[in-house]
Coordinates of C-alpha atoms and ligand atoms in Angstrom, one line a residue:
X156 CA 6.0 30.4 10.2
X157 CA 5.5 28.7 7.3
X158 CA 2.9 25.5 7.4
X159 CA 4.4 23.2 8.8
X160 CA 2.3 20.3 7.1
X161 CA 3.9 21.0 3.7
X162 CA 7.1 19.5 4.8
X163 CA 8.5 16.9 3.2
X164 CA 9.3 14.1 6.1
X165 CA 12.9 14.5 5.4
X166 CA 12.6 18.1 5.5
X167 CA 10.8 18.1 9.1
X168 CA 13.6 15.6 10.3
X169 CA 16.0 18.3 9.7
X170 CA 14.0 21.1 10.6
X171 CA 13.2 19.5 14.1
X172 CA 17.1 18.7 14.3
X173 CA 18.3 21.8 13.8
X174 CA 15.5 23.2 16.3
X175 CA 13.5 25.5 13.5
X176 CA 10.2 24.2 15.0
X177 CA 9.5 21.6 17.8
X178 CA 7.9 18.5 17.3
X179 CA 4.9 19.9 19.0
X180 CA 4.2 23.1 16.9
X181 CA 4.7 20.0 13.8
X182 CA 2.4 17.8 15.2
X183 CA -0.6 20.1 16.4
X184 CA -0.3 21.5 12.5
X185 CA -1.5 18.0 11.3
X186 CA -4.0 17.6 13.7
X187 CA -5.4 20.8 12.4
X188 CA -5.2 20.0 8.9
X189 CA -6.8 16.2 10.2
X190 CA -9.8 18.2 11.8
X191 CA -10.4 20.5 8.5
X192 CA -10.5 17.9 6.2
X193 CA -12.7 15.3 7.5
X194 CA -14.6 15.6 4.1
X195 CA -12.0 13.3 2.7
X196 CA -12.5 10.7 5.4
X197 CA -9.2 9.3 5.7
X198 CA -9.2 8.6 9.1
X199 CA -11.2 6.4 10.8
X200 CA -9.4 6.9 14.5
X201 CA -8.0 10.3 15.2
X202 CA -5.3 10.0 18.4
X203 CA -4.8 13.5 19.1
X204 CA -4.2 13.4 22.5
X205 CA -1.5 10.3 22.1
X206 CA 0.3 12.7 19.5
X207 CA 0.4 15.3 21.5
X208 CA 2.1 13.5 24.3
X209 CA 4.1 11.4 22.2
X210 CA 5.6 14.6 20.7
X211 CA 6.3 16.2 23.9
X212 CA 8.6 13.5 24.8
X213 CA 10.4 13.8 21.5
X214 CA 11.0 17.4 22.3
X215 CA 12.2 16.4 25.6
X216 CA 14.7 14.0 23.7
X217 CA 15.7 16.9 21.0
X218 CA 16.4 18.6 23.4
X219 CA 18.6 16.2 25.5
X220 CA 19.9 15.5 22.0
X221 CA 19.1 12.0 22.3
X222 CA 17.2 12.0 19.0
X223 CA 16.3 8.8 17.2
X224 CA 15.4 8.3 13.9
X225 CA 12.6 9.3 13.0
X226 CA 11.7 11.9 16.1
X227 CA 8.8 13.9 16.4
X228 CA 7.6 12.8 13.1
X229 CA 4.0 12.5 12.9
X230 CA 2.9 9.6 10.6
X231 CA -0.8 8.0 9.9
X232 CA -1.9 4.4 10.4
X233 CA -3.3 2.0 8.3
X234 CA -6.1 0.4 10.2
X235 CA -4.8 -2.9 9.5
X236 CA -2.3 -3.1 11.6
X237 CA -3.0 -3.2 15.4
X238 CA -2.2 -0.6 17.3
X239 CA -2.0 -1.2 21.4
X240 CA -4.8 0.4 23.2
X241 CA -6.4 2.1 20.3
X242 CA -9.2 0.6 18.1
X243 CA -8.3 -1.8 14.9
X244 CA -11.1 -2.2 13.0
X245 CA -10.0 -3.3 9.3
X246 CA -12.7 -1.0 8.1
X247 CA -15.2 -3.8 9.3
X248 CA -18.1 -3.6 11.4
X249 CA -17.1 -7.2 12.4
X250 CA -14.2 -5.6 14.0
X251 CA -15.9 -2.5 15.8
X252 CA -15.1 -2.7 19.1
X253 CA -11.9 -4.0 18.2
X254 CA -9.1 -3.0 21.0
X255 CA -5.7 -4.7 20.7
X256 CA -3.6 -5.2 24.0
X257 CA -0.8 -5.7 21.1
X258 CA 1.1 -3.3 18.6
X259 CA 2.1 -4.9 15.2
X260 CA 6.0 -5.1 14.6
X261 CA 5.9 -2.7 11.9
X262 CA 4.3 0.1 13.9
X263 CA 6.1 -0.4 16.9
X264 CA 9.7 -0.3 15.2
X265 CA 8.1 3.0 13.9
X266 CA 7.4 4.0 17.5
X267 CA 10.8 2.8 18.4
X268 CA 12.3 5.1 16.4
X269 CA 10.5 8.3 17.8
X270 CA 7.5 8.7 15.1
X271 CA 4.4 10.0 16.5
X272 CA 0.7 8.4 15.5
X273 CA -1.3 11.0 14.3
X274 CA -4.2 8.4 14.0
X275 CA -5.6 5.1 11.7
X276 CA -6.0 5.9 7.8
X277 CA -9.0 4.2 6.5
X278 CA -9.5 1.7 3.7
X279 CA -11.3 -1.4 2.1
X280 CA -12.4 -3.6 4.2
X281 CA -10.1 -6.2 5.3
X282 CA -8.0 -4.6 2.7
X283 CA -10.2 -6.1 -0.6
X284 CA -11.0 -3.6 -3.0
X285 CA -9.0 -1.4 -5.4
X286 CA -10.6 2.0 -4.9
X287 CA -11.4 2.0 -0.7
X288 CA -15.1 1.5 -1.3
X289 CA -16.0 -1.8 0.3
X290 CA -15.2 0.7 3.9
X291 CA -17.5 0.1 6.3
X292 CA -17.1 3.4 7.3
X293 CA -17.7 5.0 3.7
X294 CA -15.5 6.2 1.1
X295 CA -12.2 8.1 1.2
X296 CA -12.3 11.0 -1.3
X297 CA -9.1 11.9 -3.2
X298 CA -8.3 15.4 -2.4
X299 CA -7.8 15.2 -6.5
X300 CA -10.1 16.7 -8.9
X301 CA -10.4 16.4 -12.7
X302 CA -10.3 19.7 -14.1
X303 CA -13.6 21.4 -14.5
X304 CA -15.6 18.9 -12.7
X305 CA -15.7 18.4 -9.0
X306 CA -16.8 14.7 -9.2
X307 CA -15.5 12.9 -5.7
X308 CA -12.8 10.6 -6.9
X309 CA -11.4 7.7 -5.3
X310 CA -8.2 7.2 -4.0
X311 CA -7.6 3.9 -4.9
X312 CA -7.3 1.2 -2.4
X313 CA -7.0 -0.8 -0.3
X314 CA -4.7 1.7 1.4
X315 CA -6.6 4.9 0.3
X316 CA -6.6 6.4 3.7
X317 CA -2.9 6.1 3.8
X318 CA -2.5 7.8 0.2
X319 CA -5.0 10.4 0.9
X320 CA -3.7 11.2 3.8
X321 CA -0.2 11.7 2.4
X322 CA -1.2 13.8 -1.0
X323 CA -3.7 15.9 1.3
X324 CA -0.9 16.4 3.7
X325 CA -2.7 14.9 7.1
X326 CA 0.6 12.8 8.4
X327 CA 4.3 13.4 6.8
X328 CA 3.9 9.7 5.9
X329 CA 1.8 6.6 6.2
X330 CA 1.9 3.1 6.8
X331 CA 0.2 1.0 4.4
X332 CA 0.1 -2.8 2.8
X333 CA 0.1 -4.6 -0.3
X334 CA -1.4 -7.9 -1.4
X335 CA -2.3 -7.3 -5.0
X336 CA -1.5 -3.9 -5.5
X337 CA -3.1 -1.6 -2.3
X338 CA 0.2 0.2 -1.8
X339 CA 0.9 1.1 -5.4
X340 CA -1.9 2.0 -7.1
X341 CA -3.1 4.1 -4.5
X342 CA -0.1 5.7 -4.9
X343 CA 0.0 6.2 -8.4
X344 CA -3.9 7.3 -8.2
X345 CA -2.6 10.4 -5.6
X346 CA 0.8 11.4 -7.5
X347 CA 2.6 9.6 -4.0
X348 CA 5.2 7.5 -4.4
X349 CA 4.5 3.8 -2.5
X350 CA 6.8 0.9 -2.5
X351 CA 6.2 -2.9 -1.7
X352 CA 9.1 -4.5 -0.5
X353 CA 10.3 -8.3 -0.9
X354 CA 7.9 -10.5 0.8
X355 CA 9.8 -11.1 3.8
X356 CA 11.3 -7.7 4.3
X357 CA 8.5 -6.5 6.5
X358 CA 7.4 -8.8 9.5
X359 CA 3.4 -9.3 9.1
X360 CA 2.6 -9.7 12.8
X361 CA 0.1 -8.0 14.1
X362 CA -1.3 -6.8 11.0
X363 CA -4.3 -8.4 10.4
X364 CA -4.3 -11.0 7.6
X365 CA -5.9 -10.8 4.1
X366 CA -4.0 -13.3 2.1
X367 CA -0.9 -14.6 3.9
X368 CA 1.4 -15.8 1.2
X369 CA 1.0 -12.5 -0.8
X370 CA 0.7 -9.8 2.2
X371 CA 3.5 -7.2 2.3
X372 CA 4.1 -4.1 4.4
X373 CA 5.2 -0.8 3.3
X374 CA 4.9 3.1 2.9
X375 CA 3.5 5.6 1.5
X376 CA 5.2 8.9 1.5
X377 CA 5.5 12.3 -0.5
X378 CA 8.7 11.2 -2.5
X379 CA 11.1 8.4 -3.1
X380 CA 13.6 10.2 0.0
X381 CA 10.9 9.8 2.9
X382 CA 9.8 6.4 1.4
X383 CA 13.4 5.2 1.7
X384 CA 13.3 6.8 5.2
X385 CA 10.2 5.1 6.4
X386 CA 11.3 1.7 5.1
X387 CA 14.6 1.3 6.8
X388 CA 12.0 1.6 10.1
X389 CA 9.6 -0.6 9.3
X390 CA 11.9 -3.5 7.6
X391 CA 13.8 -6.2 9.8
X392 CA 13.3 -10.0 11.0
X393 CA 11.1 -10.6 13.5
X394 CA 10.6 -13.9 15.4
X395 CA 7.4 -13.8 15.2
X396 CA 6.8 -14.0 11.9
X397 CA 8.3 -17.3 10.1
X398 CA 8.0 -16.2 6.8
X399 CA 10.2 -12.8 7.9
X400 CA 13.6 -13.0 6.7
X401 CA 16.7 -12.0 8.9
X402 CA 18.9 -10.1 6.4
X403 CA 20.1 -6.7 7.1
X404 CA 18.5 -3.7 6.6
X405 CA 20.3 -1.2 4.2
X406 CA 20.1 2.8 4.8
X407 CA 17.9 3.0 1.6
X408 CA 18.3 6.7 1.8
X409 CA 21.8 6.7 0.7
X410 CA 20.1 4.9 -2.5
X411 CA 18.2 7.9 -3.4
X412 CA 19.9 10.1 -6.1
X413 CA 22.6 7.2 -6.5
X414 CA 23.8 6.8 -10.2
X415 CA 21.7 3.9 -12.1
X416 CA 24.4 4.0 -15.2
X417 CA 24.5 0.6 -16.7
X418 CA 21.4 -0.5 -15.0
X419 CA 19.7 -2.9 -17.5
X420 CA 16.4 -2.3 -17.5
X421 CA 13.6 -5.0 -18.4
X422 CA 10.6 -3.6 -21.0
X423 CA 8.3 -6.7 -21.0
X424 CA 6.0 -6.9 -24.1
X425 CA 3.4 -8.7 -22.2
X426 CA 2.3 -5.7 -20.6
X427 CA 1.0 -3.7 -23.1
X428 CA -2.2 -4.3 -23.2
X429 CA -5.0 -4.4 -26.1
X430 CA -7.4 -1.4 -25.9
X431 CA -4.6 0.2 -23.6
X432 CA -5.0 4.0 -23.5
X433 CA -2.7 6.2 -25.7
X434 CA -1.9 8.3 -22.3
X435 CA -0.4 5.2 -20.2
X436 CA 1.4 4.5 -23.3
X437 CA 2.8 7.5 -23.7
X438 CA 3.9 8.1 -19.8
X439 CA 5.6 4.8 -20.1
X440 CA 7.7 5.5 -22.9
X441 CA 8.0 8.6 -21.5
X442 CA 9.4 6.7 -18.2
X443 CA 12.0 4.3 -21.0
X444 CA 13.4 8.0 -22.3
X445 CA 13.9 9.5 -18.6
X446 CA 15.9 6.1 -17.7
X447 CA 18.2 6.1 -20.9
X448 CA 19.0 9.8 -20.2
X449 CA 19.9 8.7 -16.9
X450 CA 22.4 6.4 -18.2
X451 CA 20.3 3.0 -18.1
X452 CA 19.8 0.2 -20.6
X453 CA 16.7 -0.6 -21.8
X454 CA 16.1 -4.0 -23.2
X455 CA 12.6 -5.6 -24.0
X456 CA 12.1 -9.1 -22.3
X457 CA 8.9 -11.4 -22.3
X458 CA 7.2 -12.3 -19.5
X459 CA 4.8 -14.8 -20.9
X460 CA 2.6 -15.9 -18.1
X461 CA 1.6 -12.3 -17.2
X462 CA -2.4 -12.5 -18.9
X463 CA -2.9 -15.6 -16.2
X464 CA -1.8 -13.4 -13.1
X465 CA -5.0 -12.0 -12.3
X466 CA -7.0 -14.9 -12.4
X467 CA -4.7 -16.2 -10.6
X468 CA -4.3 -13.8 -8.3
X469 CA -8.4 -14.0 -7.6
X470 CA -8.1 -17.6 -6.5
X471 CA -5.0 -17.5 -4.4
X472 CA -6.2 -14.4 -2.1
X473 CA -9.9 -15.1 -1.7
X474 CA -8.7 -18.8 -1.2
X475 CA -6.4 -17.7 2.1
X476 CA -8.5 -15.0 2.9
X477 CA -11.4 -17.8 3.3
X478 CA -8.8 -19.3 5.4
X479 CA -8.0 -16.5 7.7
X480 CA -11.5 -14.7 7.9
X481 CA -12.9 -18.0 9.2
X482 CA -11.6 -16.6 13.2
X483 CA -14.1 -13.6 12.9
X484 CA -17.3 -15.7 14.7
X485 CA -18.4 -13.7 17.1
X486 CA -16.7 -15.1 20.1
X487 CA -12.9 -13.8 20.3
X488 CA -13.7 -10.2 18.8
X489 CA -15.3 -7.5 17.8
X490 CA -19.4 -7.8 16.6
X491 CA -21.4 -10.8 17.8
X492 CA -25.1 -11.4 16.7
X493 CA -27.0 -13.6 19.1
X494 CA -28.9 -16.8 17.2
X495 CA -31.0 -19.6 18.1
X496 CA -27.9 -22.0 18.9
X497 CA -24.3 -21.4 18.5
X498 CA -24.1 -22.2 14.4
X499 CA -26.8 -19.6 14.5
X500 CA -25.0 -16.8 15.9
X501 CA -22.2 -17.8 13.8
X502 CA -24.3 -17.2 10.9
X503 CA -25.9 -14.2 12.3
X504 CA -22.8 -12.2 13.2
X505 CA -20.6 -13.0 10.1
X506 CA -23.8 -12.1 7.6
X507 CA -24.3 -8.9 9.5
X508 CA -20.1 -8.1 10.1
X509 CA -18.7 -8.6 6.7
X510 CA -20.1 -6.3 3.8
X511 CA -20.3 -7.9 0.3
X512 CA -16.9 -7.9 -1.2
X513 CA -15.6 -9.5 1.5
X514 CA -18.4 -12.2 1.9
X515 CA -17.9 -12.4 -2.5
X516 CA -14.4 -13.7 -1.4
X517 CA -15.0 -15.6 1.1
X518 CA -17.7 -17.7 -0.9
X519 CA -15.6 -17.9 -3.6
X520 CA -12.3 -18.9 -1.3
X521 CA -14.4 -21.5 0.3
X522 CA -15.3 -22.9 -3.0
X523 CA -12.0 -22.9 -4.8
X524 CA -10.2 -25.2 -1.7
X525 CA -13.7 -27.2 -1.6
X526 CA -13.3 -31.0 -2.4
X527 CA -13.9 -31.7 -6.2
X528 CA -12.6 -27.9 -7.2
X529 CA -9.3 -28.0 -5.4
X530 CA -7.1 -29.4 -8.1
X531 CA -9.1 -27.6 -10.9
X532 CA -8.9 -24.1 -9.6
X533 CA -6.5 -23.7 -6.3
X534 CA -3.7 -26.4 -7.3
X535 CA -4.0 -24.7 -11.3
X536 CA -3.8 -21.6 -9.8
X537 CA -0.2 -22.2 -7.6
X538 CA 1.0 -23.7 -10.9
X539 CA 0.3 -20.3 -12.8
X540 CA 2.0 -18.9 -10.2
X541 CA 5.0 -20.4 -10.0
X542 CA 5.0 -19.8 -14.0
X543 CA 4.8 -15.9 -12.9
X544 CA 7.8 -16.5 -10.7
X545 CA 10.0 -18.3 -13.2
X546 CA 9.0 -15.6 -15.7
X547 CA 11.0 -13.0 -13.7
X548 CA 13.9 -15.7 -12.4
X549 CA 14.9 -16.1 -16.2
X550 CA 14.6 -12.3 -16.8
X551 CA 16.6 -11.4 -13.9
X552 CA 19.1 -14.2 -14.7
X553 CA 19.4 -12.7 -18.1
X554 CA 20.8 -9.7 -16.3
X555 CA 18.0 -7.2 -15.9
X556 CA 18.3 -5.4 -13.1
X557 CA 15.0 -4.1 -12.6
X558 CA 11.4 -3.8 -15.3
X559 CA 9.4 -0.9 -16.2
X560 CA 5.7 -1.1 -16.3
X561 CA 2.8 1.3 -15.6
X562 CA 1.2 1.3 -12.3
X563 CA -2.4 1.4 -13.8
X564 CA -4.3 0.9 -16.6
X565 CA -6.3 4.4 -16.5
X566 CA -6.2 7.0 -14.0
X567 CA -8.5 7.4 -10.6
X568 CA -12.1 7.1 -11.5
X569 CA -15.1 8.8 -9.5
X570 CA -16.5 7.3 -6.5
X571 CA -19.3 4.8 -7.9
X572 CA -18.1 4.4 -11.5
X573 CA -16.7 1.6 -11.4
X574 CA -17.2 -2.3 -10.3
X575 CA -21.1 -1.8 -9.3
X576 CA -22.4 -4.0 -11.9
X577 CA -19.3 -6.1 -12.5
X578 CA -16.9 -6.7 -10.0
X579 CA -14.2 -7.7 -12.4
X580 CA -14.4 -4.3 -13.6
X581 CA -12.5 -3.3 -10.3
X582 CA -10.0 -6.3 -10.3
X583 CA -8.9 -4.9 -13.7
X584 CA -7.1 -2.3 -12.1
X585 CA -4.8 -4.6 -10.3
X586 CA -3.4 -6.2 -13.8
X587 CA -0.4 -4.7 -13.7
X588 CA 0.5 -5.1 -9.9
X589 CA -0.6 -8.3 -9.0
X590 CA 2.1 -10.1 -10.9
X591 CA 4.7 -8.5 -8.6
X592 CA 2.7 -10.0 -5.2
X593 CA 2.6 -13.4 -6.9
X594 CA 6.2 -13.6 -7.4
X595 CA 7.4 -12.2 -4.0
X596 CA 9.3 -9.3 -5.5
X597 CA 9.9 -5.5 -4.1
X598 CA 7.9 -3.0 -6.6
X599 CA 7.7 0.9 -6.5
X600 CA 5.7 3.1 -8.2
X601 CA 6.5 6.6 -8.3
X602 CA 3.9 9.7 -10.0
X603 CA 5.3 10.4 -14.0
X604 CA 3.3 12.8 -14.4
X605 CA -1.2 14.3 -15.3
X606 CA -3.5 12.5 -17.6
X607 CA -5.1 14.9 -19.8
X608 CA -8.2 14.9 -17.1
X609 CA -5.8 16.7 -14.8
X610 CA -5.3 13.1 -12.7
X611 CA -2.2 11.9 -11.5
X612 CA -0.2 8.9 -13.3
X613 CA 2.5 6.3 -12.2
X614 CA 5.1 4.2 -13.0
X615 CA 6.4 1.2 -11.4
X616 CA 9.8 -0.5 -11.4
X617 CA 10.2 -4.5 -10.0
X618 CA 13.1 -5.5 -8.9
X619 CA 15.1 -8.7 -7.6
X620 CA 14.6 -10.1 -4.4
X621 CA 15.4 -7.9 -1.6
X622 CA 17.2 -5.3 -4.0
X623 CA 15.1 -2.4 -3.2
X624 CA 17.9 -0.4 -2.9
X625 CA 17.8 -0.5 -6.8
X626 CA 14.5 0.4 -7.1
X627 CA 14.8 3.5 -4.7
X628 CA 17.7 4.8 -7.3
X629 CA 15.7 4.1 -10.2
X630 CA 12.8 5.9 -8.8
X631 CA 14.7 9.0 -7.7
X632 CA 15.5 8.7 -11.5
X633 CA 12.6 9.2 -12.9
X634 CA 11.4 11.6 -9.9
X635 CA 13.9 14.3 -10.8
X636 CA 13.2 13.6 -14.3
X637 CA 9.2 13.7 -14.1
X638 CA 7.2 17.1 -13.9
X639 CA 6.8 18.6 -10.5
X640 CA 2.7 18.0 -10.0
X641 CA 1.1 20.4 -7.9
X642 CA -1.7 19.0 -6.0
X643 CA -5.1 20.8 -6.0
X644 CA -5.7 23.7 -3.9
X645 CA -7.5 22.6 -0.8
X646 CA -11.1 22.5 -1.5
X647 CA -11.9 20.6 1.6
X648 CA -10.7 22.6 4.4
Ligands
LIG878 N1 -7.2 -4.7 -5.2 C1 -6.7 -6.0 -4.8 C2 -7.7 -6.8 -4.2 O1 -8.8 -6.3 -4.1 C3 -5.4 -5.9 -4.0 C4 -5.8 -5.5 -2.6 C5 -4.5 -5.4 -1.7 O2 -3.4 -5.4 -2.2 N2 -4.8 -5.5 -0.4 O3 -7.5 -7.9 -3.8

């Protein structure tokens, strides 16, 4: 039989329907691929046994022909999102321990619809970081090389588990989540294709917070089909989450492949940056010529308040996560440090449980919303970013129907290159993404191709408010258009 864990997801879905392989036999192939490649240290939780049982009853419901959406797939977890009776630990030792009696909406729709858990993907802690090295639990390694060098590289984060997972083929596809880029540029660092939908689309119960206003579920997957797939799952209102919106979820597969003739596409000048490397330059024009020859129109727009996003962006999310890392004390969960009074082991467990990106935000959350600095830096900030909003109100109004940028500004780096010295070194990568989480808006990025180091490169496409259906055309676009990257043979198994 032919290995089962190079499947696409929509590929297995059919396969299992049409009873070429049980959800069994597909399931204990990834848990053997998940047991050779623990080099890569994607996961942080394997669930084998959960799988394996899970799977069973999908067979039993094949079988009966009772199958529901997504049966007998087997996907991989973030480990942000909790997970009922397995351990949740945001890649934090201040959440080891960590059981919830809950699952997050996102996952259990998943679960509703018949995937399997294969396990929970690593990644930064408390999802800050652009590369998945703040992990308590250590680095994720890319199962990417360059050529001729067998540096570790990083998969980009926050969800770098969930990409590395996906490129390595560990799961058929992952959950993952975006606040200022975690979904995208991971993606475009492992030639995976990740999309962020409209803030709103995906409830945000039960995953655990970073920044609330900004925070946006999603998947990762192999191509723009199983992403469409995993998204109609994981997307719907939810009463327990007020800032989920009830509006009916489309079948975003019948999106993929769909004609994008006369789709006006936005080129915005602001995001071609000084000192920008000739290779991202030339994948994005690259990305202009595939869209014209697939019937769109390309017209160039300004975005003017783009070069204040990221600074903006750094006040806004530490500033909430400040906010919502203040429950982690030491007496509802997880680590807890004993001191000489209570302040004391308050003190104790939150300097020994957070590592020091997250504490970096924090302090510089808590400063930001402190009496004296509030107007100066928090208040500017929300003005900057309704700036950012407006920006893409007047383009969309104009009639674009969707804008091209890069994902990144470079390709994945090695493990320790980057942001040691200077942590702005790391935000830097999020330049081109954050803008998206600011505004609210659904953004893909899809893989356009190698860098001349042998690394994968992405483009993104924004689009209107809750018009991913759009973006999933456009990406299929450029998909078919793009050369076919092979991934690396497996050097870690
Ligand atoms: N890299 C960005 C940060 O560190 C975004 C992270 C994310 O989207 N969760 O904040």
């Amino acid at each position: 039989m032919t290995d089962l864990t190079r499947l696409t997801l929509a590929d297995a879905r059919d396969g299992l329907r049409a009873k070429r392989f049980t959800a069994t036999e597909l399931t204990k192939a990834h848990i053997a691929a998940i047991e050779k490649a623990r080099a890569l240290n994607a996961y942080l939780v394997e669930t084998p046994e959960l799988a394996l049982a899970a799977a069973a009853d999908s067979d039993a419901r094949l079988a009966r022909g009772e199958g529901r959406p997504l049966e007998g797939l087997p996907l991989g977890i973030k480990d942000l999102y909790c997970t009922k009776g397995v351990p949740t630990t945001a890649a934090s030792r201040i959440l080891e321990g960590f059981v919830p009696h809950y699952e997050s909406t996102v996952s259990g729709q998943l679960w509703r619809d018949g995937a399997v858990m294969l396990g929970k993907l690593n990644l930064d802690e408390f999802a800050m970081g652009s590369s998945n090295e703040t992990s308590a639990f250590g680095p994720v390694v890319s199962p990417w090389r360059r050529k001729g060098d067998d540096a570790k590289i990083v998969p980009g984060g926050s969800s770098g588990g969930s990409a590395a997972a996906v490129a390595a083929h560990l799961c058929l596809g992952a959950t993952a989540t975006d606040t200022g880029g975690s979904i995208r540029q991971p993606a475009a660092f492992t030639g995976t294709v990740g999309i962020k939908p409209t803030y709103g689309r995906c409830s945000r119960w039960g995953i655990v917070a970073f920044a609330s206003s900004l925070d946006q579920a999603g998947p990762i997957a192999r191509d723009v089909r199983d992403a469409a797939i995993m998204l109609r799952s994981m997307a719907g209102f939810d009463p327990k989450d007020s800032t989920s919106v009830d509006l009916p979820v489309p079948d975003y597969e019948k999106s993929v492949g769909a004609s994008v003739k006369g789709k006006k596409i936005g080129i915005p000048r602001e995001y071609r940056l000084d000192g920008m490397s000739q290779e991202i330059e030339a994948l994005w024009r690259q990305g202009v010529e595939w869209l014209k020859d697939a019937g769109a129109e390309i017209v160039d727009i300004s975005l003017p308040h783009t070069k204040h996003a990221l600074p903006a962006y750094y006040i806004v999310a530490p500033a909430e996560a400040s906010s919502n890392l203040a429950r982690y004390d030491g007496v509802r969960y997880g680590l807890r440090k004993q001191g000489r009074d209570i302040v004391g082991m308050y003190e104790n467990t939150r300097a020994a449980g957070f590592g020091a990106e997250v504490r970096r935000r924090i302090m510089i959350g808590a400063y930001v919303l402190s009496a004296g600095y509030y107007d100066a830096y928090y208040v500017r900030a929300q003005k900057i970013r309704t700036l950012i909003k407006r920006d893409f109100e007047i383009a969309f109004q104009a009639g674009v129907d969707a804008i091209l940028t890069p994902a990144t500004p470079s390709p994945a780096f090695a493990i320790g290159e980057k942001g040691s010295a200077d942590p702005v070194e790391m935000y830097l990568n999020d330049v081109f993404t954050v803008t998206v989480n600011m505004a609210g808006l659904p953004g893909i990025v899809a893989p356009g191709g190698l860098a001349s180091d042998g690394l994968p490169l992405g483009l993104q496409l924004i689009g209107r408010p809750f018009e991913e259906e759009t973006l999933f055309s456009l990406a299929s676009a450029i998909e078919k258009a793009a050369p076919a990257i092979e991934l690396p043979q497996p050097w870690w198994a």
